[in-house]
Coordinates of C-alpha atoms in Angstrom, one line a residue:
Chain A
M1 CA 52.0 -47.7 -27.3
A2 CA 49.1 -49.8 -25.8
D3 CA 47.2 -46.4 -25.0
V4 CA 47.7 -45.4 -28.7
V5 CA 46.4 -48.9 -30.0
E6 CA 43.4 -49.1 -27.6
S7 CA 42.2 -45.6 -28.9
R8 CA 42.7 -46.7 -32.2
L9 CA 40.7 -49.7 -31.6
R10 CA 37.8 -47.8 -30.5
D11 CA 38.1 -45.5 -33.5
Y12 CA 38.0 -48.6 -35.6
F13 CA 34.8 -50.4 -34.0
K14 CA 32.8 -46.9 -34.4
K15 CA 34.0 -46.7 -37.9
K16 CA 32.9 -50.0 -38.8
S17 CA 29.7 -49.1 -36.8
F18 CA 29.7 -52.4 -34.5
K19 CA 27.0 -52.5 -31.8
P20 CA 26.7 -54.0 -28.8
G21 CA 26.3 -57.9 -29.4
D22 CA 28.3 -58.0 -33.0
A23 CA 31.0 -60.3 -33.5
L24 CA 34.5 -58.6 -34.0
P25 CA 37.2 -59.6 -35.9
K26 CA 39.8 -61.9 -34.5
E27 CA 43.0 -60.3 -33.0
L28 CA 45.2 -61.5 -35.9
E29 CA 42.8 -59.4 -38.2
L30 CA 42.7 -56.2 -36.1
A31 CA 46.6 -56.5 -35.7
E32 CA 46.5 -56.4 -39.7
A33 CA 43.9 -53.7 -40.1
L34 CA 45.9 -51.3 -37.7
G35 CA 49.1 -52.2 -38.8
V36 CA 50.5 -53.2 -35.4
S37 CA 51.9 -56.3 -33.9
R38 CA 49.6 -58.9 -32.2
N39 CA 51.1 -58.6 -28.9
V40 CA 50.1 -54.9 -28.7
V41 CA 46.7 -55.5 -29.6
R42 CA 46.3 -58.3 -27.3
E43 CA 47.3 -55.9 -24.4
A44 CA 44.8 -53.1 -25.8
L45 CA 41.9 -55.8 -26.1
S46 CA 42.8 -57.0 -22.5
R47 CA 42.1 -53.3 -21.4
L48 CA 38.8 -52.9 -23.3
R49 CA 37.7 -56.6 -21.7
M50 CA 38.7 -55.3 -18.4
L51 CA 36.3 -52.1 -19.1
G52 CA 33.6 -54.5 -20.2
M53 CA 33.5 -53.4 -23.6
I54 CA 34.4 -56.7 -25.2
E55 CA 33.6 -60.1 -24.1
S56 CA 34.6 -63.4 -25.5
R57 CA 31.9 -66.0 -26.0
K58 CA 32.3 -69.8 -27.0
K59 CA 32.0 -70.2 -30.5
R60 CA 31.4 -66.7 -31.4
G61 CA 35.0 -65.4 -30.5
M62 CA 35.0 -61.9 -29.4
I63 CA 31.7 -59.8 -29.3
L64 CA 31.0 -55.9 -28.5
A65 CA 29.6 -55.6 -25.2
S66 CA 27.5 -53.0 -23.2
P67 CA 30.3 -51.8 -20.6
D68 CA 29.6 -52.1 -17.2
I69 CA 30.0 -48.0 -16.6
L70 CA 30.6 -48.2 -12.9
G71 CA 33.1 -51.3 -13.2
A72 CA 36.4 -49.5 -13.7
F73 CA 35.4 -46.8 -11.4
E74 CA 35.1 -49.4 -8.6
R75 CA 38.6 -50.6 -9.3
V76 CA 40.3 -47.4 -8.5
L77 CA 38.1 -46.2 -5.5
D78 CA 40.3 -46.9 -2.8
P79 CA 40.8 -44.3 0.1
L80 CA 44.4 -45.7 0.8
I81 CA 45.5 -44.3 -2.8
I82 CA 43.4 -41.6 -4.0
T83 CA 44.4 -37.9 -3.0
E84 CA 43.1 -36.2 0.0
E85 CA 41.5 -33.4 -2.4
T86 CA 39.5 -36.2 -4.0
L87 CA 38.2 -37.7 -0.9
Q88 CA 37.0 -34.6 0.0
D89 CA 35.4 -33.8 -3.4
L90 CA 33.6 -37.5 -3.1
F91 CA 32.4 -36.6 0.3
E92 CA 31.0 -33.5 -0.8
L93 CA 29.5 -35.1 -3.7
R94 CA 27.8 -37.4 -1.4
L95 CA 26.2 -34.5 0.3
V96 CA 24.9 -33.2 -2.9
L97 CA 23.4 -36.4 -4.1
E98 CA 21.5 -37.0 -0.5
M99 CA 20.2 -33.5 -0.7
G100 CA 19.0 -34.3 -4.3
L101 CA 17.2 -37.7 -3.9
A102 CA 14.1 -36.1 -2.3
D103 CA 12.2 -36.0 -5.5
V104 CA 12.9 -39.3 -7.0
L105 CA 12.4 -40.9 -3.2
F106 CA 8.8 -39.3 -2.9
I107 CA 8.3 -40.6 -6.3
N108 CA 9.0 -44.3 -5.5
I109 CA 8.4 -44.6 -1.7
T110 CA 5.8 -47.4 -0.9
P111 CA 4.6 -48.3 2.5
E112 CA 6.4 -51.4 2.7
H113 CA 9.8 -49.2 2.1
L114 CA 8.4 -47.0 5.2
K115 CA 8.1 -50.5 7.4
Q116 CA 11.7 -51.1 6.4
L117 CA 13.3 -47.8 7.4
D118 CA 11.4 -48.1 10.7
L119 CA 13.0 -51.3 11.4
I120 CA 16.5 -49.6 10.6
V121 CA 15.8 -46.9 12.7
E122 CA 14.8 -49.2 15.6
A123 CA 18.0 -51.5 15.4
E124 CA 20.4 -48.3 15.6
V125 CA 23.2 -48.3 18.4
T126 CA 24.6 -45.1 18.7
D127 CA 27.3 -45.3 21.3
S128 CA 30.2 -45.5 19.1
Q129 CA 31.9 -44.1 16.0
T130 CA 31.9 -47.7 14.7
F131 CA 28.1 -48.2 15.0
R132 CA 27.5 -44.5 13.9
I133 CA 29.0 -45.5 10.6
K134 CA 26.9 -48.6 10.4
N135 CA 24.0 -46.6 11.1
E136 CA 24.9 -44.2 8.4
I137 CA 25.4 -46.9 5.6
A138 CA 22.2 -48.8 6.8
F139 CA 20.0 -45.9 6.8
H140 CA 21.4 -43.9 3.9
G141 CA 21.9 -46.8 1.6
K142 CA 18.1 -47.7 1.9
L143 CA 17.1 -44.3 1.0
Y144 CA 19.2 -44.8 -2.4
E145 CA 17.7 -48.4 -2.6
I146 CA 14.1 -46.7 -2.4
A147 CA 15.2 -44.2 -5.1
G148 CA 15.1 -47.6 -7.5
N149 CA 17.9 -46.3 -9.6
D150 CA 20.6 -49.3 -10.0
T151 CA 23.3 -47.2 -11.1
L152 CA 23.1 -44.5 -8.1
K153 CA 22.7 -47.4 -5.8
R154 CA 25.9 -49.0 -7.0
F155 CA 27.5 -45.8 -7.1
Q156 CA 26.7 -44.8 -3.5
N157 CA 27.8 -48.4 -2.3
M158 CA 30.9 -47.8 -4.0
L159 CA 31.3 -44.4 -2.2
L160 CA 30.5 -46.1 1.1
P161 CA 34.2 -46.9 1.9
I162 CA 35.2 -43.5 1.5
F163 CA 32.5 -41.9 3.6
G164 CA 33.4 -44.5 6.4
Y165 CA 37.0 -43.2 5.9
V166 CA 36.1 -39.7 6.0
L167 CA 33.9 -40.1 9.0
K168 CA 36.7 -41.9 10.9
L169 CA 39.1 -39.1 10.6
E170 CA 36.6 -36.7 12.4
K171 CA 37.5 -37.0 16.2
E172 CA 34.2 -36.4 17.8
L173 CA 30.6 -37.9 17.1
I174 CA 29.3 -34.9 15.3
S175 CA 25.4 -35.2 14.5
G176 CA 22.9 -32.9 13.2
T177 CA 19.7 -31.9 15.2
V178 CA 17.5 -33.9 13.0
S179 CA 18.1 -37.8 13.6
H180 CA 17.4 -40.7 11.2
K181 CA 14.2 -41.2 13.1
D182 CA 13.1 -37.8 12.4
L183 CA 13.6 -38.1 8.5
V184 CA 11.4 -41.4 8.4
D185 CA 9.0 -39.1 10.2
L186 CA 9.2 -36.6 7.8
L187 CA 9.1 -39.3 5.0
K188 CA 5.7 -40.3 6.4
G189 CA 4.7 -36.9 6.8
G190 CA 4.7 -36.6 2.7
D191 CA 5.8 -33.3 2.6
K192 CA 9.0 -33.3 0.2
E193 CA 10.3 -29.6 1.2
K194 CA 10.0 -30.2 4.9
F195 CA 11.8 -33.6 4.2
R196 CA 14.7 -31.8 2.4
M197 CA 14.8 -29.0 5.0
G198 CA 15.2 -32.0 7.5
M199 CA 17.9 -33.8 5.5
H200 CA 20.1 -30.4 5.3
A201 CA 19.6 -30.0 9.3
H202 CA 20.8 -33.8 9.6
L203 CA 23.8 -33.3 7.5
K204 CA 24.6 -29.7 8.8
P205 CA 27.7 -30.4 10.8
H206 CA 29.3 -31.6 7.4
F207 CA 27.9 -28.4 5.6
D208 CA 29.6 -26.4 8.2
K209 CA 32.8 -27.9 7.7
L210 CA 32.2 -27.4 3.9
E211 CA 31.8 -23.5 4.6
Q212 CA 34.6 -23.1 6.8
L213 CA 36.7 -25.3 4.3
K214 CA 35.7 -22.6 1.6
K215 CA 36.7 -19.4 3.5
Chain B
M1 CA 44.1 -65.1 -16.6
A2 CA 44.9 -61.4 -16.7
D3 CA 41.7 -60.8 -14.4
V4 CA 43.2 -63.1 -11.8
V5 CA 46.8 -61.6 -12.1
E6 CA 45.5 -58.0 -12.1
S7 CA 43.7 -58.6 -8.6
R8 CA 46.9 -60.5 -7.2
L9 CA 48.9 -57.9 -8.0
R10 CA 46.5 -55.4 -6.2
D11 CA 46.7 -57.7 -3.2
Y12 CA 50.6 -57.8 -3.3
F13 CA 51.0 -53.9 -3.4
K14 CA 48.3 -53.7 -0.5
K15 CA 50.3 -56.2 1.6
K16 CA 53.6 -54.7 0.8
S17 CA 51.9 -51.2 2.0
F18 CA 53.1 -49.4 -1.1
K19 CA 51.8 -45.8 -1.3
P20 CA 51.5 -43.6 -4.0
G21 CA 54.8 -42.1 -4.9
D22 CA 56.5 -45.5 -4.0
A23 CA 58.8 -47.3 -6.5
L24 CA 57.4 -50.6 -7.4
P25 CA 59.4 -53.8 -8.0
K26 CA 60.3 -54.5 -11.8
E27 CA 58.1 -56.8 -14.2
L28 CA 60.5 -59.6 -13.9
E29 CA 60.3 -59.7 -10.2
L30 CA 56.6 -59.1 -9.8
A31 CA 56.4 -62.3 -12.4
E32 CA 58.5 -64.2 -9.9
A33 CA 56.8 -62.9 -6.6
L34 CA 53.6 -64.2 -8.1
G35 CA 54.8 -67.3 -9.9
V36 CA 53.5 -66.2 -13.2
S37 CA 54.8 -65.5 -16.7
R38 CA 56.1 -62.1 -17.5
N39 CA 53.7 -61.6 -20.4
V40 CA 50.7 -62.0 -18.1
V41 CA 52.4 -59.6 -15.6
R42 CA 52.7 -57.1 -18.6
E43 CA 49.2 -57.4 -19.6
A44 CA 48.0 -56.8 -15.9
L45 CA 50.4 -54.0 -15.4
S46 CA 49.0 -52.3 -18.7
R47 CA 45.5 -52.4 -16.9
L48 CA 46.8 -50.8 -13.8
R49 CA 48.5 -48.2 -15.9
M50 CA 45.3 -47.4 -17.8
L51 CA 43.4 -46.9 -14.6
G52 CA 46.1 -44.4 -13.5
M53 CA 47.4 -46.6 -10.7
I54 CA 50.6 -47.3 -11.9
E55 CA 53.0 -44.8 -13.7
S56 CA 56.3 -45.2 -15.7
R57 CA 58.9 -42.5 -14.7
K58 CA 62.2 -42.0 -16.2
K59 CA 65.1 -43.5 -14.0
R60 CA 62.8 -44.3 -11.0
G61 CA 60.8 -47.0 -13.3
M62 CA 57.1 -47.9 -12.2
I63 CA 55.8 -46.1 -9.3
L64 CA 52.3 -46.4 -7.6
A65 CA 50.3 -43.5 -8.2
S66 CA 47.0 -41.9 -7.1
P67 CA 44.6 -42.9 -10.0
D68 CA 42.4 -40.5 -11.8
I69 CA 39.2 -41.8 -10.3
L70 CA 37.1 -40.6 -13.2
G71 CA 39.4 -41.6 -16.2
A72 CA 38.2 -45.2 -16.6
F73 CA 34.5 -44.2 -16.0
E74 CA 35.2 -41.7 -18.8
R75 CA 36.4 -44.4 -21.2
V76 CA 33.2 -46.3 -21.1
L77 CA 30.6 -43.4 -21.2
D78 CA 29.4 -43.8 -24.9
P79 CA 26.0 -43.5 -25.3
L80 CA 26.0 -45.6 -28.4
I81 CA 27.1 -48.7 -26.4
I82 CA 25.5 -48.6 -23.0
T83 CA 22.2 -49.9 -22.5
E84 CA 19.1 -47.8 -22.6
E85 CA 18.1 -48.7 -18.8
T86 CA 21.6 -47.1 -18.0
L87 CA 21.1 -44.1 -20.1
Q88 CA 17.8 -43.6 -18.1
D89 CA 19.8 -44.0 -14.7
L90 CA 22.3 -41.6 -15.5
F91 CA 19.6 -39.2 -17.0
E92 CA 17.8 -39.7 -13.6
L93 CA 21.3 -39.1 -11.7
R94 CA 21.5 -35.7 -13.1
L95 CA 18.4 -34.8 -12.0
V96 CA 19.5 -35.8 -8.6
L97 CA 22.8 -33.7 -8.9
E98 CA 20.8 -30.6 -10.2
M99 CA 18.4 -30.7 -7.4
G100 CA 21.0 -31.3 -4.6
L101 CA 23.6 -28.7 -6.0
A102 CA 21.7 -25.9 -4.2
D103 CA 23.6 -25.9 -0.8
V104 CA 27.0 -25.9 -2.1
L105 CA 26.3 -23.3 -5.0
F106 CA 25.3 -20.9 -2.4
I107 CA 28.5 -21.6 -0.5
N108 CA 30.7 -20.8 -2.9
I109 CA 28.8 -18.2 -5.3
T110 CA 30.2 -14.5 -5.8
P111 CA 29.3 -11.5 -7.6
E112 CA 31.6 -12.3 -10.5
H113 CA 29.8 -15.7 -10.8
L114 CA 26.5 -14.0 -11.2
K115 CA 27.9 -11.7 -13.9
Q116 CA 29.3 -14.8 -15.9
L117 CA 25.8 -16.5 -15.6
D118 CA 23.9 -13.0 -16.9
L119 CA 26.2 -13.2 -19.8
I120 CA 25.2 -16.9 -20.6
V121 CA 21.7 -16.3 -20.2
E122 CA 22.0 -12.9 -22.5
A123 CA 23.5 -15.3 -25.4
E124 CA 21.0 -17.9 -25.2
V125 CA 19.2 -18.8 -28.3
T126 CA 16.1 -20.7 -28.3
D127 CA 14.5 -21.7 -31.4
S128 CA 16.1 -25.1 -32.3
Q129 CA 16.6 -28.3 -30.1
T130 CA 20.5 -27.9 -31.1
F131 CA 20.9 -24.4 -29.5
R132 CA 18.5 -25.5 -26.6
I133 CA 21.2 -28.1 -25.9
K134 CA 23.9 -25.8 -26.0
N135 CA 22.2 -23.5 -23.7
E136 CA 21.7 -26.2 -21.3
I137 CA 25.3 -27.4 -21.1
A138 CA 26.6 -23.6 -21.0
F139 CA 24.2 -22.8 -18.1
H140 CA 24.2 -25.9 -16.0
G141 CA 27.9 -26.4 -16.6
K142 CA 28.4 -22.9 -15.2
L143 CA 26.5 -24.1 -12.0
Y144 CA 28.6 -27.0 -11.7
E145 CA 31.5 -24.8 -12.2
I146 CA 30.6 -22.5 -9.4
A147 CA 30.1 -25.5 -6.9
G148 CA 33.9 -25.5 -7.0
N149 CA 34.4 -29.1 -6.9
D150 CA 36.6 -30.4 -9.5
T151 CA 35.4 -34.2 -9.2
L152 CA 31.6 -33.1 -9.4
K153 CA 32.6 -31.0 -12.4
R154 CA 34.4 -33.2 -14.7
F155 CA 31.7 -36.0 -13.7
Q156 CA 28.7 -33.7 -15.0
N157 CA 31.2 -32.8 -18.1
M158 CA 31.3 -36.6 -18.9
L159 CA 27.4 -37.0 -18.5
L160 CA 26.9 -34.2 -20.9
P161 CA 27.2 -36.2 -24.0
I162 CA 24.6 -38.6 -22.4
F163 CA 22.1 -35.6 -21.4
G164 CA 22.6 -34.3 -25.1
Y165 CA 21.9 -37.9 -26.4
V166 CA 18.8 -38.4 -24.3
L167 CA 17.4 -34.9 -24.9
K168 CA 17.6 -35.4 -28.8
L169 CA 15.6 -38.4 -28.5
E170 CA 12.6 -36.1 -27.1
K171 CA 10.6 -35.4 -29.9
E172 CA 9.1 -31.6 -28.8
L173 CA 11.2 -29.1 -27.0
I174 CA 9.8 -29.6 -23.5
S175 CA 10.6 -26.8 -21.3
G176 CA 9.6 -26.0 -17.6
T177 CA 8.0 -22.9 -16.5
V178 CA 10.9 -21.4 -14.8
S179 CA 13.7 -20.3 -17.2
H180 CA 17.4 -20.2 -17.1
K181 CA 17.0 -16.4 -16.6
D182 CA 14.5 -17.1 -13.5
L183 CA 17.0 -19.3 -12.1
V184 CA 19.7 -16.5 -12.1
D185 CA 17.4 -13.8 -10.5
L186 CA 16.4 -16.9 -7.6
L187 CA 20.3 -17.0 -7.0
K188 CA 20.7 -13.3 -6.9
G189 CA 17.8 -13.2 -4.5
G190 CA 19.7 -15.5 -2.1
D191 CA 16.9 -17.7 -0.9
K192 CA 18.1 -21.2 -1.1
E193 CA 14.6 -22.8 -0.6
K194 CA 13.4 -20.5 -3.5
F195 CA 16.2 -21.4 -5.9
R196 CA 15.5 -25.2 -5.1
M197 CA 12.0 -25.0 -5.8
G198 CA 12.7 -22.9 -9.3
M199 CA 15.1 -25.6 -10.3
H200 CA 12.5 -28.2 -9.6
A201 CA 9.9 -26.3 -11.7
H202 CA 12.7 -25.9 -14.4
L203 CA 13.4 -29.6 -14.2
K204 CA 9.5 -30.6 -14.2
P205 CA 8.9 -31.8 -17.4
H206 CA 11.9 -34.5 -16.6
F207 CA 10.5 -35.2 -13.2
D208 CA 6.7 -35.7 -14.8
K209 CA 8.4 -38.3 -17.4
L210 CA 10.0 -40.1 -14.3
E211 CA 6.9 -40.2 -12.6
Q212 CA 5.0 -41.6 -15.6
L213 CA 8.0 -44.2 -16.1
K214 CA 7.8 -45.7 -12.5
K215 CA 4.0 -46.1 -12.8

């Protein structure tokens, strides 16, 4: 029932051409307009509020809002409850993002960014799986930050627990022949294609596993 | 209030180590366990149900479920209500995905896929912006399908209205020097690096715009 009313509320807002920032009718009016009980409308409104699509403002009542598009996603991204297949899909998605990042990276990178990457690489400790995961997060997280796309950066931040979880499942410390330090050198070199090939070599053990899985 | 109870319910399920498929306590028991009213618990449960984290089963009552991680995302991805900045971020995310897809694509592609791409390219009509968008969706959608990652494919499907919306905002029909047909030829050629460079040339007008924006 709440599903149906949630969907009808969305249609109603659309039909009335409400835009973000517009004041919305009160709960009671909405219940009357849709011909349903106030309790059901309240439940549906609660869902839309959770998604950030409506907000309550003092004195102005409810307004339509620009939703936080990743907020709801964040709420369900728990490696303990999502299926193994989805975990695998998300890990693969990470590989796609890392490989695709080069162009945006080269558009945005500054000498200051390169210094920050140097510091991260110098601080790396590589003798345990836990530290390896920390290095991964610090280094690759910085790359996303440099790319300068807030949505992408938050998206990757959310995926981090998933990557950590999948990496922990791997028994040995697998590592490509190209290190984080090598990648920083390639960034400094300024050749996008070489960087991309370096990133592929860095991620190669993961791609090899993918290739085995697909066979 | 529903926010707080939603979060407390999550913690409660975690503390009790419930796994997907496990039967959950009844509404009334949960209300007592958390010391809140049944109405508030019902509202919080409704939110979790919306996220696919709980399901109601005949005879078994509520069970903890593996959520559909993209379901909630889908509900808020409406170009009319999300901010312009987020639209731009998502468009950029699309470029990153397209550029990063090559490796997974080459792992999965079959002669049958190449035939399907041939058919799509032959059917292309390029004399209006509307057709251009349809071509884009058919061609690039097929590439994601070939990549064989359900989450990624659904994610890109959800982003399609956003791309369509952003493309419509562009006044002229901008186009790279490499066509969809050229990309299919590069796929047939089997050289991943050449394909990647072709994809970049295909998307170049978008990258150029990005570069201008960042300056």
